[in-house]
């Protein structure tokens, strides 16, 4: 368990001390946030705030994971490396989007087709590789079966699995991207979910079929390839995001940008897929789902009826326009996210206890 502690502490330390250096570098280069004219009026003062801050916690997570392995003498796992690959790959797509917005002065960043192509390339690579690398017990990082607390039902096959994995990756990465509209909102929510996955990884390791030697009743234990290393990755991400939040909370000194939001969404999807908790992610990341659905409802309603359900979408801006302060919206949305994590972990435990 030293790995989990080391990863979290190192990740937090690196972002707490490293993010101010990144802020100075980005400010010196003039890489400031572009604010759209159709956004809430109170956001105008954020124009010019350094963005692409996701670089900070991406690098911190990668370094924390590597240093943890060196300090403990443990070998990295394929599951852990694949989640990190997905995080970094999606972060690279987001970085290119941010770079074009800032340097090329094109407010929408990458062309839609180019951005989607980048996400598809990274997502497909992850999905295909996740079905490789069998361990001594024949387990691969991902499974072709759908999962809630554990795998259930029939195998959907490798082709449909790739499609399903892509859906999860795109949904979560864009969900975090939509949530990243207020200071600290997406970062704080992500900290809670990564904390939940740290707990889930530890629990799955303690109750794994490999440790229990129980192969006759797979529902009584967890068939996950590298649960402890997934907990290490989740802890590194939790610590890195927690340290970044020091500088990202209101009034934010730096924004994560698409660099950070796509990376976090990719990491969340990767953890869900590799830990066999795919449908549970919809609850654990409930705030991201809620905000994404607000956009879907707004767009659908306007196209079908010509009327808007919310004053503005995503949902957080609706409440801003109702007169809520930015800090009030963020704190209340954090409470909602905390409740989602509590309920999600409760269902995770209940599902395990029921099979026990």
Short mmCIF file of C-alpha atoms in Angstrom, two decimals:
data_model
loop_
_atom_site.label_atom_id
_atom_site.label_comp_id
_atom_site.label_asym_id
_atom_site.label_seq_id
_atom_site.Cartn_x
_atom_site.Cartn_y
_atom_site.Cartn_z
CA UNK A 1 0.00 0.00 0.00
CA UNK A 2 3.06 2.26 0.16
CA UNK A 3 2.71 2.73 -3.57
CA UNK A 4 -0.68 4.38 -3.21
CA UNK A 5 0.57 6.78 -0.52
CA UNK A 6 3.74 7.65 -2.45
CA UNK A 7 1.86 8.23 -5.71
CA UNK A 8 -0.70 10.55 -4.13
CA UNK A 9 1.78 12.59 -2.12
CA UNK A 10 4.28 12.94 -4.97
CA UNK A 11 1.54 13.90 -7.44
CA UNK A 12 0.20 16.58 -5.10
CA UNK A 13 3.66 17.93 -4.26
CA UNK A 14 4.62 18.25 -7.91
CA UNK A 15 1.52 20.22 -8.90
CA UNK A 16 1.62 22.47 -5.84
CA UNK A 17 5.19 23.55 -6.58
CA UNK A 18 5.20 23.05 -10.35
CA UNK A 19 2.00 24.81 -11.37
CA UNK A 20 3.26 28.33 -10.42
CA UNK A 21 6.26 27.75 -12.70
CA UNK A 22 3.91 26.76 -15.52
CA UNK A 23 1.76 29.83 -14.84
CA UNK A 24 4.79 32.10 -15.25
CA UNK A 25 5.87 30.31 -18.43
CA UNK A 26 2.44 30.48 -20.03
CA UNK A 27 1.97 34.12 -19.01
CA UNK A 28 5.36 35.04 -20.49
CA UNK A 29 4.37 33.42 -23.79
CA UNK A 30 0.96 35.09 -23.71
CA UNK A 31 -0.98 31.82 -23.67
CA UNK A 32 -4.10 33.28 -22.09
CA UNK A 33 -7.70 32.09 -22.08
CA UNK A 34 -10.01 33.27 -24.85
CA UNK A 35 -13.47 34.21 -23.51
CA UNK A 36 -16.45 33.88 -25.85
CA UNK A 37 -18.79 36.87 -26.11
CA UNK A 38 -21.90 34.72 -25.61
CA UNK A 39 -20.80 33.47 -22.17
CA UNK A 40 -21.89 34.86 -18.78
CA UNK A 41 -20.84 38.49 -18.36
CA UNK A 42 -18.96 37.75 -15.16
CA UNK A 43 -16.46 35.67 -17.10
CA UNK A 44 -15.07 38.62 -19.03
CA UNK A 45 -12.55 39.30 -16.26
CA UNK A 46 -11.01 35.85 -16.81
CA UNK A 47 -9.71 36.80 -20.23
CA UNK A 48 -5.97 36.32 -20.46
CA UNK A 49 -5.72 33.87 -17.54
CA UNK A 50 -3.10 31.25 -18.48
CA UNK A 51 -4.62 28.06 -19.83
CA UNK A 52 -3.31 24.60 -20.85
CA UNK A 53 -2.79 23.95 -17.12
CA UNK A 54 -3.56 20.29 -17.73
CA UNK A 55 0.10 19.97 -18.64
CA UNK A 56 0.84 20.35 -14.93
CA UNK A 57 -1.16 17.41 -13.60
CA UNK A 58 -0.50 15.19 -16.62
CA UNK A 59 3.25 15.45 -16.11
CA UNK A 60 2.86 15.22 -12.33
CA UNK A 61 0.84 12.02 -12.65
CA UNK A 62 3.34 10.41 -15.01
CA UNK A 63 6.30 11.39 -12.82
CA UNK A 64 4.54 10.33 -9.61
CA UNK A 65 3.76 6.91 -11.06
CA UNK A 66 7.33 6.43 -12.32
CA UNK A 67 8.94 7.60 -9.06
CA UNK A 68 6.63 5.37 -7.04
CA UNK A 69 7.79 2.34 -9.01
CA UNK A 70 11.44 3.30 -8.52
CA UNK A 71 11.05 3.94 -4.79
CA UNK A 72 9.12 0.74 -4.09
CA UNK A 73 10.91 -1.51 -6.56
CA UNK A 74 7.58 -2.65 -8.02
CA UNK A 75 7.11 -3.21 -11.73
CA UNK A 76 4.52 -1.21 -13.67
CA UNK A 77 1.50 -3.12 -14.94
CA UNK A 78 0.00 -3.14 -18.40
CA UNK A 79 -3.31 -1.91 -17.01
CA UNK A 80 -1.71 1.06 -15.30
CA UNK A 81 0.39 1.96 -18.34
CA UNK A 82 -2.62 1.76 -20.64
CA UNK A 83 -4.64 4.17 -18.50
CA UNK A 84 -1.68 6.56 -18.44
CA UNK A 85 -1.33 6.21 -22.22
CA UNK A 86 -5.01 7.06 -22.68
CA UNK A 87 -4.69 10.06 -20.36
CA UNK A 88 -1.58 11.39 -22.12
CA UNK A 89 -2.94 10.71 -25.61
CA UNK A 90 -6.20 12.50 -24.98
CA UNK A 91 -4.25 15.29 -23.30
CA UNK A 92 -2.14 15.68 -26.46
CA UNK A 93 -5.28 16.09 -28.56
CA UNK A 94 -6.51 18.70 -26.10
CA UNK A 95 -3.13 20.46 -26.17
CA UNK A 96 -3.27 20.81 -29.96
CA UNK A 97 -6.79 22.21 -29.61
CA UNK A 98 -5.66 24.74 -26.98
CA UNK A 99 -2.56 25.68 -28.96
CA UNK A 100 -4.57 26.49 -32.07
CA UNK A 101 -7.06 28.53 -30.06
CA UNK A 102 -4.32 30.63 -28.48
CA UNK A 103 -1.54 30.88 -31.06
CA UNK A 104 -3.61 30.76 -34.24
CA UNK A 105 -6.35 32.90 -32.62
CA UNK A 106 -9.04 30.51 -33.81
CA UNK A 107 -11.67 30.47 -31.05
CA UNK A 108 -12.95 26.95 -31.79
CA UNK A 109 -9.48 25.38 -31.88
CA UNK A 110 -9.03 22.21 -33.89
CA UNK A 111 -11.48 21.54 -36.68
CA UNK A 112 -14.21 19.18 -35.49
CA UNK A 113 -13.07 16.38 -37.80
CA UNK A 114 -9.43 16.73 -36.78
CA UNK A 115 -10.29 16.74 -33.07
CA UNK A 116 -12.57 13.72 -33.42
CA UNK A 117 -9.94 11.90 -35.49
CA UNK A 118 -7.33 12.43 -32.79
CA UNK A 119 -9.66 11.14 -30.08
CA UNK A 120 -10.61 8.12 -32.21
CA UNK A 121 -6.99 7.20 -32.90
CA UNK A 122 -6.06 7.31 -29.23
CA UNK A 123 -9.27 5.57 -28.15
CA UNK A 124 -9.00 2.75 -30.69
CA UNK A 125 -5.36 2.17 -29.80
CA UNK A 126 -6.27 1.90 -26.12
CA UNK A 127 -9.24 -0.41 -26.75
CA UNK A 128 -7.27 -2.78 -28.97
CA UNK A 129 -4.28 -2.92 -26.62
CA UNK A 130 -6.55 -3.41 -23.60
CA UNK A 131 -7.58 -6.81 -24.97
CA UNK A 132 -3.97 -7.94 -25.23
CA UNK A 133 -1.33 -8.78 -22.59
CA UNK A 134 -2.83 -11.77 -20.82
CA UNK A 135 -1.42 -12.55 -17.39
CA UNK A 136 -0.76 -16.02 -15.96
CA UNK A 137 -4.49 -16.45 -15.29
CA UNK A 138 -5.53 -15.41 -18.79
CA UNK A 139 -6.84 -11.98 -17.75
CA UNK A 140 -6.37 -8.97 -20.02
CA UNK A 141 -6.59 -5.33 -18.82
CA UNK A 142 -10.12 -5.06 -20.25
CA UNK A 143 -12.93 -7.53 -20.80
CA UNK A 144 -15.32 -7.95 -23.72
CA UNK A 145 -18.15 -8.33 -21.22
CA UNK A 146 -20.11 -5.34 -19.95
CA UNK A 147 -19.67 -4.51 -16.29
CA UNK A 148 -21.25 -2.73 -13.35
CA UNK A 149 -19.48 -3.87 -10.17
CA UNK A 150 -18.07 -6.89 -11.98
CA UNK A 151 -18.50 -8.36 -15.47
CA UNK A 152 -21.96 -9.60 -16.34
CA UNK A 153 -23.76 -11.09 -19.32
CA UNK A 154 -22.38 -12.48 -22.54
CA UNK A 155 -19.25 -11.30 -24.29
CA UNK A 156 -19.99 -8.59 -26.85
CA UNK A 157 -16.91 -9.52 -28.87
CA UNK A 158 -13.79 -7.45 -29.65
CA UNK A 159 -15.34 -5.29 -32.38
CA UNK A 160 -18.31 -4.16 -30.31
CA UNK A 161 -16.01 -3.75 -27.32
CA UNK A 162 -13.90 -1.24 -29.26
CA UNK A 163 -17.07 0.67 -30.18
CA UNK A 164 -18.25 0.59 -26.54
CA UNK A 165 -14.85 1.70 -25.25
CA UNK A 166 -14.79 4.58 -27.74
CA UNK A 167 -18.24 5.67 -26.60
CA UNK A 168 -17.11 5.72 -22.97
CA UNK A 169 -13.89 7.58 -23.75
CA UNK A 170 -15.59 10.22 -25.89
CA UNK A 171 -18.48 10.60 -23.43
CA UNK A 172 -16.28 11.07 -20.38
CA UNK A 173 -13.67 13.29 -22.04
CA UNK A 174 -16.30 15.59 -23.48
CA UNK A 175 -18.30 15.42 -20.23
CA UNK A 176 -15.33 16.74 -18.24
CA UNK A 177 -14.72 19.30 -20.97
CA UNK A 178 -18.27 20.64 -20.61
CA UNK A 179 -17.96 20.70 -16.81
CA UNK A 180 -14.76 22.75 -16.98
CA UNK A 181 -16.54 26.08 -17.15
CA UNK A 182 -16.11 27.46 -13.63
CA UNK A 183 -13.03 27.84 -11.45
CA UNK A 184 -12.16 24.51 -9.83
CA UNK A 185 -15.45 22.80 -10.73
CA UNK A 186 -14.12 19.98 -12.93
CA UNK A 187 -10.89 19.62 -10.96
CA UNK A 188 -12.62 19.21 -7.60
CA UNK A 189 -15.17 16.77 -9.02
CA UNK A 190 -12.39 14.72 -10.61
CA UNK A 191 -10.52 14.52 -7.29
CA UNK A 192 -13.56 12.83 -5.73
CA UNK A 193 -13.92 10.27 -8.52
CA UNK A 194 -10.21 9.42 -8.51
CA UNK A 195 -10.45 9.01 -4.76
CA UNK A 196 -13.30 6.55 -5.30
CA UNK A 197 -11.23 4.58 -7.79
CA UNK A 198 -8.32 4.47 -5.38
CA UNK A 199 -10.65 2.80 -2.86
CA UNK A 200 -12.14 0.48 -5.52
CA UNK A 201 -8.69 -0.64 -6.66
CA UNK A 202 -7.57 -1.44 -3.12
CA UNK A 203 -10.80 -3.33 -2.38
CA UNK A 204 -10.56 -5.32 -5.60
CA UNK A 205 -6.97 -6.23 -4.76
CA UNK A 206 -7.89 -7.38 -1.26
CA UNK A 207 -10.81 -9.43 -2.60
CA UNK A 208 -9.26 -10.59 -5.88
CA UNK A 209 -9.76 -14.15 -7.05
CA UNK A 210 -5.98 -14.49 -7.44
CA UNK A 211 -5.45 -13.81 -3.71
CA UNK A 212 -8.47 -15.82 -2.58
CA UNK A 213 -7.76 -18.73 -4.87
CA UNK A 214 -11.52 -18.93 -5.45
CA UNK A 215 -12.01 -19.85 -9.09
CA UNK A 216 -15.27 -21.80 -8.64
CA UNK A 217 -17.42 -18.78 -7.82
CA UNK A 218 -16.11 -15.75 -9.74
CA UNK A 219 -18.91 -13.57 -8.33
CA UNK A 220 -17.46 -13.95 -4.82
CA UNK A 221 -14.23 -12.22 -5.82
CA UNK A 222 -12.95 -9.72 -8.39
CA UNK A 223 -11.47 -10.85 -11.70
CA UNK A 224 -9.45 -7.72 -12.47
CA UNK A 225 -5.96 -7.97 -13.95
CA UNK A 226 -4.07 -5.28 -12.00
CA UNK A 227 -6.37 -3.72 -9.38
CA UNK A 228 -3.64 -2.46 -7.07
CA UNK A 229 -1.77 -0.70 -9.85
CA UNK A 230 -4.98 0.91 -11.02
CA UNK A 231 -5.32 2.24 -7.46
CA UNK A 232 -1.78 3.64 -7.74
CA UNK A 233 -2.68 5.45 -10.97
CA UNK A 234 -5.92 6.77 -9.44
CA UNK A 235 -4.03 7.97 -6.37
CA UNK A 236 -1.44 9.76 -8.50
CA UNK A 237 -4.22 11.46 -10.44
CA UNK A 238 -6.09 12.36 -7.26
CA UNK A 239 -3.00 13.90 -5.68
CA UNK A 240 -2.00 15.75 -8.86
CA UNK A 241 -5.49 17.21 -9.31
CA UNK A 242 -5.72 18.11 -5.63
CA UNK A 243 -2.48 20.08 -5.85
CA UNK A 244 -3.61 21.73 -9.08
CA UNK A 245 -6.85 22.77 -7.38
CA UNK A 246 -4.82 25.06 -5.09
CA UNK A 247 -4.15 27.25 -8.13
CA UNK A 248 -7.32 26.48 -10.10
CA UNK A 249 -9.88 27.34 -7.43
CA UNK A 250 -11.62 30.73 -7.50
CA UNK A 251 -10.17 33.11 -8.45
CA UNK A 252 -8.26 30.76 -10.76
CA UNK A 253 -4.66 31.58 -11.54
CA UNK A 254 -4.68 28.98 -14.33
CA UNK A 255 -7.21 26.93 -16.29
CA UNK A 256 -6.74 23.28 -17.28
CA UNK A 257 -7.97 23.88 -20.82
CA UNK A 258 -8.87 21.09 -23.21
CA UNK A 259 -5.41 19.70 -22.45
CA UNK A 260 -6.57 18.83 -18.95
CA UNK A 261 -10.27 18.11 -19.47
CA UNK A 262 -9.75 15.57 -22.27
CA UNK A 263 -6.94 13.93 -20.31
CA UNK A 264 -9.06 13.60 -17.15
CA UNK A 265 -12.00 12.22 -19.08
CA UNK A 266 -9.76 9.68 -20.76
CA UNK A 267 -8.26 8.63 -17.44
CA UNK A 268 -11.72 8.19 -15.88
CA UNK A 269 -12.92 6.06 -18.79
CA UNK A 270 -9.72 4.00 -18.71
CA UNK A 271 -10.06 3.31 -15.00
CA UNK A 272 -13.69 2.28 -15.43
CA UNK A 273 -12.90 -0.09 -18.29
CA UNK A 274 -9.87 -1.70 -16.67
CA UNK A 275 -11.51 -2.04 -13.24
CA UNK A 276 -14.68 -3.60 -14.72
CA UNK A 277 -16.95 -0.80 -13.43
CA UNK A 278 -18.14 0.67 -16.70
CA UNK A 279 -21.80 1.34 -15.86
CA UNK A 280 -20.88 2.32 -12.29
CA UNK A 281 -18.86 5.19 -13.78
CA UNK A 282 -22.12 6.85 -14.85
CA UNK A 283 -22.93 7.22 -11.13
CA UNK A 284 -19.45 7.85 -9.76
CA UNK A 285 -19.03 10.62 -12.35
CA UNK A 286 -22.63 11.73 -11.94
CA UNK A 287 -21.91 15.45 -12.17
CA UNK A 288 -20.22 15.04 -15.54
CA UNK A 289 -23.20 13.02 -16.78
CA UNK A 290 -25.69 15.58 -15.44
CA UNK A 291 -23.95 18.50 -17.11
CA UNK A 292 -23.59 16.60 -20.39
CA UNK A 293 -27.29 15.74 -20.35
CA UNK A 294 -28.17 19.41 -19.80
CA UNK A 295 -26.46 20.23 -23.09
CA UNK A 296 -28.20 17.34 -24.88
CA UNK A 297 -31.59 18.46 -23.53
CA UNK A 298 -30.95 22.11 -24.44
CA UNK A 299 -29.89 21.35 -28.00
CA UNK A 300 -32.64 18.77 -28.52
CA UNK A 301 -35.35 21.04 -27.17
CA UNK A 302 -34.24 23.99 -29.29
CA UNK A 303 -34.10 21.94 -32.49
CA UNK A 304 -37.49 20.31 -31.94
CA UNK A 305 -39.49 23.18 -30.41
CA UNK A 306 -37.41 26.29 -30.89
CA UNK A 307 -37.43 26.82 -27.12
CA UNK A 308 -34.67 26.48 -24.54
CA UNK A 309 -35.10 24.54 -21.30
CA UNK A 310 -32.24 26.33 -19.52
CA UNK A 311 -31.17 29.95 -19.65
CA UNK A 312 -27.80 28.68 -20.83
CA UNK A 313 -26.10 25.32 -21.17
CA UNK A 314 -24.03 23.70 -19.75
CA UNK A 315 -26.06 23.60 -16.53
CA UNK A 316 -23.60 25.55 -14.35
CA UNK A 317 -24.12 28.68 -16.47
CA UNK A 318 -27.91 28.39 -16.09
CA UNK A 319 -27.53 28.90 -12.35
CA UNK A 320 -25.05 31.74 -12.85
CA UNK A 321 -27.64 33.55 -14.95
CA UNK A 322 -30.19 32.93 -12.18
CA UNK A 323 -27.99 35.01 -9.89
CA UNK A 324 -25.92 32.39 -8.10
CA UNK A 325 -22.31 33.41 -7.52
CA UNK A 326 -19.64 31.31 -9.19
CA UNK A 327 -18.34 30.00 -5.86
CA UNK A 328 -21.87 29.05 -4.76
CA UNK A 329 -22.44 27.07 -7.97
CA UNK A 330 -19.11 25.29 -7.64
CA UNK A 331 -19.56 24.30 -3.99
CA UNK A 332 -23.12 23.08 -4.50
CA UNK A 333 -22.12 21.10 -7.58
CA UNK A 334 -19.23 19.60 -5.59
CA UNK A 335 -21.80 18.50 -3.00
CA UNK A 336 -23.82 16.82 -5.76
CA UNK A 337 -20.70 15.08 -7.01
CA UNK A 338 -19.81 13.97 -3.49
CA UNK A 339 -23.27 12.44 -3.08
CA UNK A 340 -22.85 10.60 -6.39
CA UNK A 341 -19.54 9.13 -5.21
CA UNK A 342 -21.01 8.05 -1.87
CA UNK A 343 -23.98 6.34 -3.54
CA UNK A 344 -21.70 4.78 -6.16
CA UNK A 345 -19.34 3.34 -3.57
CA UNK A 346 -22.30 2.13 -1.56
CA UNK A 347 -23.61 0.23 -4.58
CA UNK A 348 -20.14 -1.13 -5.28
CA UNK A 349 -19.91 -2.53 -1.75
CA UNK A 350 -23.51 -3.76 -1.79
CA UNK A 351 -22.92 -5.58 -5.07
CA UNK A 352 -19.85 -7.33 -3.64
CA UNK A 353 -21.56 -8.15 -0.34
CA UNK A 354 -24.61 -9.59 -2.12
CA UNK A 355 -22.42 -12.00 -4.13
CA UNK A 356 -20.48 -12.92 -1.01
#
